[in-house]
PDB file of C-alpha atoms in Angstrom:
ATOM      1  CA  MET A 753      16.408 -20.948  -5.886  1.00 92.00           C
ATOM      2  CA  ILE A 754      12.825 -20.759  -4.545  1.00 98.00           C
ATOM      3  CA  LYS A 755      12.585 -18.967  -1.135  1.00 97.00           C
ATOM      4  CA  LEU A 756       9.232 -19.032   0.743  1.00 98.00           C
ATOM      5  CA  TYR A 757       8.485 -16.663   3.582  1.00 96.00           C
ATOM      6  CA  ASP A 758       6.021 -18.301   5.962  1.00 96.00           C
ATOM      7  CA  THR A 759       5.086 -18.952   9.597  1.00 93.00           C
ATOM      8  CA  GLU A 760       4.769 -22.423  11.055  1.00 92.00           C
ATOM      9  CA  LEU A 761       1.003 -22.187  12.260  1.00 93.00           C
ATOM     10  CA  SER A 762      -0.542 -20.442   9.312  1.00 95.00           C
ATOM     11  CA  GLY A 763      -2.856 -22.723   7.182  1.00 96.00           C
ATOM     12  CA  ASN A 764      -2.365 -20.454   4.080  1.00 97.00           C
ATOM     13  CA  ALA A 765       1.503 -20.769   4.462  1.00 97.00           C
ATOM     14  CA  TYR A 766       1.275 -24.495   4.858  1.00 98.00           C
ATOM     15  CA  LYS A 767      -0.671 -24.810   1.599  1.00 98.00           C
ATOM     16  CA  VAL A 768       2.342 -23.569  -0.080  1.00 98.00           C
ATOM     17  CA  ARG A 769       4.743 -25.873   1.692  1.00 98.00           C
ATOM     18  CA  LEU A 770       2.426 -28.636   0.951  1.00 98.00           C
ATOM     19  CA  MET A 771       2.478 -27.815  -2.836  1.00 98.00           C
ATOM     20  CA  LEU A 772       6.150 -27.574  -2.968  1.00 98.00           C
ATOM     21  CA  ALA A 773       6.503 -30.914  -1.399  1.00 98.00           C
ATOM     22  CA  LEU A 774       4.029 -32.497  -3.543  1.00 98.00           C
ATOM     23  CA  LEU A 775       5.956 -31.130  -6.560  1.00 98.00           C
ATOM     24  CA  GLY A 776       9.202 -32.327  -5.105  1.00 98.00           C
ATOM     25  CA  LEU A 777      10.899 -28.821  -5.100  1.00 98.00           C
ATOM     26  CA  LYS A 778      13.802 -27.705  -3.139  1.00 97.00           C
ATOM     27  CA  TYR A 779      13.378 -24.340  -1.603  1.00 98.00           C
ATOM     28  CA  GLU A 780      14.790 -22.004   1.090  1.00 97.00           C
ATOM     29  CA  ARG A 781      12.449 -21.385   3.970  1.00 96.00           C
ATOM     30  CA  ALA A 782      12.417 -18.135   5.912  1.00 93.00           C
ATOM     31  CA  SER A 783       9.888 -18.449   8.758  1.00 88.00           C
ATOM     32  CA  LEU A 784       8.732 -15.057  10.219  1.00 87.00           C
ATOM     33  CA  ASP A 785       7.894 -14.469  13.927  1.00 78.00           C
ATOM     34  CA  LEU A 786       4.520 -12.523  13.324  1.00 79.00           C
ATOM     35  CA  LYS A 787       4.094 -11.804  17.018  1.00 79.00           C
ATOM     36  CA  ALA A 788       7.562 -10.008  16.919  1.00 78.00           C
ATOM     37  CA  GLY A 789       6.371  -8.041  13.743  1.00 78.00           C
ATOM     38  CA  GLN A 790       9.067  -9.402  11.510  1.00 82.00           C
ATOM     39  CA  GLN A 791       6.588  -9.193   8.661  1.00 85.00           C
ATOM     40  CA  LYS A 792       6.658  -5.450   8.965  1.00 83.00           C
ATOM     41  CA  ASN A 793      10.454  -5.272   8.629  1.00 83.00           C
ATOM     42  CA  PRO A 794      11.334  -2.512   6.142  1.00 89.00           C
ATOM     43  CA  ASP A 795      13.385  -4.936   3.985  1.00 86.00           C
ATOM     44  CA  TYR A 796      10.502  -7.384   3.884  1.00 87.00           C
ATOM     45  CA  LEU A 797       8.046  -4.659   3.044  1.00 92.00           C
ATOM     46  CA  ALA A 798      10.163  -3.615   0.056  1.00 88.00           C
ATOM     47  CA  LYS A 799       9.469  -6.913  -1.409  1.00 89.00           C
ATOM     48  CA  ASN A 800       5.998  -7.511  -0.095  1.00 89.00           C
ATOM     49  CA  PRO A 801       4.113  -4.319   0.784  1.00 90.00           C
ATOM     50  CA  ARG A 802       1.231  -6.066   2.108  1.00 89.00           C
ATOM     51  CA  GLY A 803       3.491  -7.500   4.805  1.00 89.00           C
ATOM     52  CA  GLN A 804       1.894 -10.871   4.809  1.00 91.00           C
ATOM     53  CA  VAL A 805       2.690 -14.581   4.655  1.00 94.00           C
ATOM     54  CA  PRO A 806       2.990 -16.696   2.552  1.00 97.00           C
ATOM     55  CA  PHE A 807       5.243 -14.841   0.065  1.00 96.00           C
ATOM     56  CA  LEU A 808       7.357 -16.477  -2.652  1.00 98.00           C
ATOM     57  CA  GLU A 809      10.546 -15.547  -4.429  1.00 97.00           C
ATOM     58  CA  ASP A 810      11.570 -17.529  -7.534  1.00 98.00           C
ATOM     59  CA  GLY A 811      14.641 -15.849  -8.864  1.00 96.00           C
ATOM     60  CA  ALA A 812      13.526 -12.231  -9.745  1.00 96.00           C
ATOM     61  CA  PHE A 813       9.849 -13.153  -9.594  1.00 97.00           C
ATOM     62  CA  LEU A 814       7.897 -12.320  -6.511  1.00 97.00           C
ATOM     63  CA  VAL A 815       4.435 -13.386  -5.920  1.00 97.00           C
ATOM     64  CA  ARG A 816       2.124 -13.120  -2.852  1.00 96.00           C
ATOM     65  CA  ASP A 817      -1.281 -14.760  -1.850  1.00 96.00           C
ATOM     66  CA  SER A 818      -1.504 -18.486  -1.293  1.00 97.00           C
ATOM     67  CA  SER A 819      -3.899 -19.153  -4.321  1.00 98.00           C
ATOM     68  CA  ALA A 820      -1.704 -17.085  -6.751  1.00 98.00           C
ATOM     69  CA  ILE A 821       1.356 -19.050  -5.362  1.00 98.00           C
ATOM     70  CA  LEU A 822      -0.195 -22.425  -5.938  1.00 98.00           C
ATOM     71  CA  LEU A 823      -1.442 -21.382  -9.456  1.00 98.00           C
ATOM     72  CA  TYR A 824       2.047 -20.142 -10.288  1.00 98.00           C
ATOM     73  CA  LEU A 825       3.895 -23.351  -8.961  1.00 98.00           C
ATOM     74  CA  ALA A 826       1.450 -25.764 -10.755  1.00 98.00           C
ATOM     75  CA  LEU A 827       1.784 -23.889 -14.122  1.00 98.00           C
ATOM     76  CA  LYS A 828       5.544 -23.712 -13.795  1.00 98.00           C
ATOM     77  CA  TYR A 829       6.604 -26.896 -12.161  1.00 98.00           C
ATOM     78  CA  GLY A 830       3.534 -29.158 -12.401  1.00 97.00           C
ATOM     79  CA  ASN A 831       4.384 -30.767 -15.673  1.00 95.00           C
ATOM     80  CA  GLY A 832       0.834 -30.756 -16.838  1.00 93.00           C
ATOM     81  CA  LYS A 833      -0.655 -31.821 -13.545  1.00 96.00           C
ATOM     82  CA  TRP A 834      -2.416 -30.060 -10.687  1.00 98.00           C
ATOM     83  CA  TYR A 835      -4.074 -27.553 -12.910  1.00 98.00           C
ATOM     84  CA  PRO A 836      -6.130 -28.692 -15.776  1.00 97.00           C
ATOM     85  CA  LYS A 837      -5.774 -27.607 -19.330  1.00 96.00           C
ATOM     86  CA  ASP A 838      -9.597 -27.613 -20.343  1.00 97.00           C
ATOM     87  CA  ILE A 839     -11.556 -24.520 -19.627  1.00 98.00           C
ATOM     88  CA  GLU A 840     -14.236 -26.446 -17.691  1.00 98.00           C
ATOM     89  CA  GLY A 841     -11.639 -27.930 -15.475  1.00 98.00           C
ATOM     90  CA  GLN A 842     -10.076 -24.673 -14.853  1.00 98.00           C
ATOM     91  CA  ALA A 843     -13.462 -23.174 -14.021  1.00 98.00           C
ATOM     92  CA  GLU A 844     -13.959 -25.986 -11.472  1.00 98.00           C
ATOM     93  CA  VAL A 845     -10.616 -25.338  -9.812  1.00 98.00           C
ATOM     94  CA  GLN A 846     -11.265 -21.540  -9.700  1.00 98.00           C
ATOM     95  CA  GLN A 847     -14.610 -22.041  -7.908  1.00 98.00           C
ATOM     96  CA  TRP A 848     -12.867 -24.134  -5.168  1.00 98.00           C
ATOM     97  CA  LEU A 849     -10.122 -21.664  -4.901  1.00 98.00           C
ATOM     98  CA  ALA A 850     -12.702 -18.869  -4.315  1.00 98.00           C
ATOM     99  CA  THR A 851     -14.217 -21.269  -1.569  1.00 98.00           C
ATOM    100  CA  ALA A 852     -10.859 -21.503  -0.005  1.00 98.00           C
ATOM    101  CA  THR A 853     -10.429 -17.735   0.245  1.00 97.00           C
ATOM    102  CA  GLY A 854     -13.940 -17.034   0.904  1.00 98.00           C
ATOM    103  CA  ASP A 855     -16.330 -19.427   3.021  1.00 98.00           C
ATOM    104  CA  ILE A 856     -13.427 -21.631   4.312  1.00 98.00           C
ATOM    105  CA  ALA A 857     -11.381 -18.546   5.395  1.00 97.00           C
ATOM    106  CA  GLU A 858     -14.361 -16.943   7.025  1.00 97.00           C
ATOM    107  CA  GLY A 859     -15.698 -20.115   8.584  1.00 98.00           C
ATOM    108  CA  MET A 860     -13.271 -22.866   9.394  1.00 98.00           C
ATOM    109  CA  ALA A 861     -10.051 -20.625   9.536  1.00 98.00           C
ATOM    110  CA  ARG A 862     -11.797 -17.927  11.535  1.00 97.00           C
ATOM    111  CA  ALA A 863     -13.226 -20.176  14.014  1.00 97.00           C
ATOM    112  CA  ARG A 864      -9.719 -21.778  14.560  1.00 97.00           C
ATOM    113  CA  ALA A 865      -8.099 -18.133  14.882  1.00 96.00           C
ATOM    114  CA  ILE A 866     -10.618 -17.201  17.510  1.00 97.00           C
ATOM    115  CA  ALA A 867     -10.158 -20.387  19.512  1.00 96.00           C
ATOM    116  CA  LEU A 868      -6.295 -20.711  19.287  1.00 93.00           C
ATOM    117  CA  PHE A 869      -4.995 -17.283  18.959  1.00 91.00           C
ATOM    118  CA  ASN A 870      -7.845 -15.255  20.524  1.00 90.00           C
ATOM    119  CA  ARG A 871      -8.511 -13.263  17.389  1.00 91.00           C
ATOM    120  CA  PRO A 872     -11.610 -11.060  17.279  1.00 92.00           C
ATOM    121  CA  GLY A 873     -14.626 -12.420  15.528  1.00 95.00           C
ATOM    122  CA  ASP A 874     -18.129 -13.962  15.943  1.00 96.00           C
ATOM    123  CA  LYS A 875     -17.304 -17.590  16.752  1.00 96.00           C
ATOM    124  CA  ALA A 876     -20.825 -18.796  16.370  1.00 96.00           C
ATOM    125  CA  ALA A 877     -21.183 -17.272  12.902  1.00 97.00           C
ATOM    126  CA  ALA A 878     -17.869 -18.763  11.863  1.00 98.00           C
ATOM    127  CA  VAL A 879     -18.828 -22.150  13.188  1.00 97.00           C
ATOM    128  CA  LYS A 880     -22.112 -22.110  11.323  1.00 98.00           C
ATOM    129  CA  LEU A 881     -20.342 -21.099   7.980  1.00 98.00           C
ATOM    130  CA  ALA A 882     -17.971 -23.907   8.582  1.00 98.00           C
ATOM    131  CA  HIS A 883     -20.590 -26.532   8.951  1.00 98.00           C
ATOM    132  CA  ASP A 884     -22.479 -25.142   5.890  1.00 98.00           C
ATOM    133  CA  THR A 885     -19.196 -25.408   3.847  1.00 98.00           C
ATOM    134  CA  LEU A 886     -18.456 -28.722   5.016  1.00 98.00           C
ATOM    135  CA  ALA A 887     -22.029 -29.790   3.960  1.00 98.00           C
ATOM    136  CA  LEU A 888     -21.294 -28.490   0.584  1.00 98.00           C
ATOM    137  CA  MET A 889     -17.946 -30.332   0.415  1.00 98.00           C
ATOM    138  CA  GLN A 890     -19.668 -33.469   1.603  1.00 98.00           C
ATOM    139  CA  THR A 891     -22.140 -33.278  -1.200  1.00 98.00           C
ATOM    140  CA  ARG A 892     -19.440 -32.788  -3.815  1.00 98.00           C
ATOM    141  CA  LEU A 893     -16.980 -35.613  -2.294  1.00 98.00           C
ATOM    142  CA  LYS A 894     -19.684 -38.207  -1.952  1.00 97.00           C
ATOM    143  CA  GLN A 895     -19.800 -38.242  -5.860  1.00 93.00           C
ATOM    144  CA  ARG A 896     -16.046 -37.973  -6.569  1.00 97.00           C
ATOM    145  CA  GLU A 897     -12.623 -38.381  -5.103  1.00 98.00           C
ATOM    146  CA  TRP A 898     -11.320 -34.943  -5.637  1.00 98.00           C
ATOM    147  CA  LEU A 899     -12.989 -31.452  -5.555  1.00 98.00           C
ATOM    148  CA  ALA A 900     -12.413 -30.143  -8.960  1.00 98.00           C
ATOM    149  CA  THR A 901     -11.581 -32.923 -11.562  1.00 97.00           C
ATOM    150  CA  GLY A 902     -10.843 -36.507 -11.656  1.00 97.00           C
ATOM    151  CA  GLU A 903      -7.385 -35.985 -10.340  1.00 98.00           C
ATOM    152  CA  PRO A 904      -5.861 -33.921  -7.437  1.00 98.00           C
ATOM    153  CA  THR A 905      -5.416 -30.271  -8.318  1.00 98.00           C
ATOM    154  CA  ILE A 906      -4.471 -27.145  -6.515  1.00 98.00           C
ATOM    155  CA  ALA A 907      -8.219 -26.890  -5.502  1.00 98.00           C
ATOM    156  CA  ASP A 908      -7.601 -29.903  -3.135  1.00 98.00           C
ATOM    157  CA  VAL A 909      -4.329 -28.268  -1.694  1.00 98.00           C
ATOM    158  CA  ALA A 910      -6.121 -24.999  -1.045  1.00 98.00           C
ATOM    159  CA  CYS A 911      -9.049 -26.403   0.711  1.00 98.00           C
ATOM    160  CA  TYR A 912      -7.492 -29.201   2.678  1.00 98.00           C
ATOM    161  CA  PRO A 913      -5.501 -27.346   5.465  1.00 98.00           C
ATOM    162  CA  TYR A 914      -8.201 -25.328   7.202  1.00 98.00           C
ATOM    163  CA  ALA A 915     -10.788 -28.115   6.607  1.00 98.00           C
ATOM    164  CA  ALA A 916      -8.506 -30.607   8.104  1.00 97.00           C
ATOM    165  CA  LEU A 917      -7.621 -28.237  10.874  1.00 97.00           C
ATOM    166  CA  SER A 918     -11.276 -27.256  11.572  1.00 96.00           C
ATOM    167  CA  PRO A 919     -11.565 -29.403  14.817  1.00 97.00           C
ATOM    168  CA  GLN A 920      -9.078 -26.991  16.473  1.00 96.00           C
ATOM    169  CA  GLY A 921     -11.856 -24.338  16.106  1.00 96.00           C
ATOM    170  CA  GLY A 922     -14.468 -26.578  17.714  1.00 96.00           C
ATOM    171  CA  ILE A 923     -15.892 -28.023  14.381  1.00 97.00           C
ATOM    172  CA  SER A 924     -16.837 -31.507  14.200  1.00 96.00           C
ATOM    173  CA  LEU A 925     -16.272 -33.595  11.165  1.00 97.00           C
ATOM    174  CA  ALA A 926     -18.642 -36.315  12.253  1.00 97.00           C
ATOM    175  CA  ASN A 927     -21.333 -35.461   9.496  1.00 97.00           C
ATOM    176  CA  ALA A 928     -18.705 -35.142   6.790  1.00 98.00           C
ATOM    177  CA  PRO A 929     -17.326 -38.730   6.389  1.00 98.00           C
ATOM    178  CA  ALA A 930     -16.547 -38.161   2.575  1.00 98.00           C
ATOM    179  CA  VAL A 931     -14.585 -34.970   3.500  1.00 98.00           C
ATOM    180  CA  VAL A 932     -12.661 -36.981   6.048  1.00 98.00           C
ATOM    181  CA  ALA A 933     -12.083 -39.837   3.421  1.00 98.00           C
ATOM    182  CA  TRP A 934     -10.795 -36.920   0.921  1.00 98.00           C
ATOM    183  CA  MET A 935      -8.456 -35.831   3.517  1.00 98.00           C
ATOM    184  CA  ARG A 936      -6.871 -39.309   4.018  1.00 97.00           C
ATOM    185  CA  ARG A 937      -6.477 -39.495   0.205  1.00 98.00           C
ATOM    186  CA  ILE A 938      -4.508 -36.299   0.241  1.00 98.00           C
ATOM    187  CA  GLU A 939      -2.354 -37.376   3.178  1.00 97.00           C
ATOM    188  CA  LYS A 940      -1.506 -40.561   1.177  1.00 97.00           C
ATOM    189  CA  LEU A 941      -0.154 -38.608  -1.874  1.00 97.00           C
ATOM    190  CA  PRO A 942       3.617 -38.897  -2.586  1.00 96.00           C
ATOM    191  CA  GLY A 943       5.492 -36.007  -1.031  1.00 97.00           C
ATOM    192  CA  TYR A 944       2.777 -35.111   1.453  1.00 97.00           C
ATOM    193  CA  VAL A 945       4.034 -33.219   4.550  1.00 97.00           C
ATOM    194  CA  GLY A 946       2.092 -32.234   7.483  1.00 96.00           C
ATOM    195  CA  MET A 947       1.983 -29.381   9.899  1.00 95.00           C
ATOM    196  CA  PRO A 948       1.223 -29.014  13.814  1.00 93.00           C
ATOM    197  CA  GLY A 949      -2.329 -30.401  14.124  1.00 93.00           C
ATOM    198  CA  LEU A 950      -2.169 -32.478  10.997  1.00 93.00           C
ATOM    199  CA  PRO A 951      -0.544 -35.852  10.243  1.00 89.00           C
ATOM    200  CA  ALA A 952       3.087 -36.014   9.361  1.00 81.00           C
ATOM    201  CA  GLN A 953       4.466 -37.558   6.306  1.00 67.00           C
ATOM    202  CA  ALA A 954       2.513 -40.694   5.079  1.00 57.00           C
TER     203      ALA A 954
END
């Protein structure tokens, strides 16, 4: 049985819940109270020394980091979907995974964390980077339906949450209509589930 350690409002944890739902996989969910420090519990640290979420157990296999978990789930349970077999397609996916953990994390996700959770950081710099990243995504998605290939992949799952949640950080989507249309396509995928701040099941 798959077991996911997460927390409700984390966009990174939500990526994994979304991927599990899109794959139709049953799993046990252990939501940690980060404010109470449950992620620093010795039993949890013994499994996951980084003390972060999301974290996934699949039998004896343990994996941390949302991008690594998405890749693992796609390769093991995706039945040839969600991660391309050709090298060029894989490279396309990897560059958007890097965008998710780089510019999206430092822009959209950081602006949201500052606004909602009073996290430290330069809000103006985060908002500027968020708008720059949205412009990049807008250019890409004006030309195609999905970020990496002609089908939805883990690149879309990785980039969707914090892009869709970006208004919570004071970031307007008004100049990114192709990005908004892409979000609506994701929300119509079979198995889609939401989180607080995002649409519920289609």
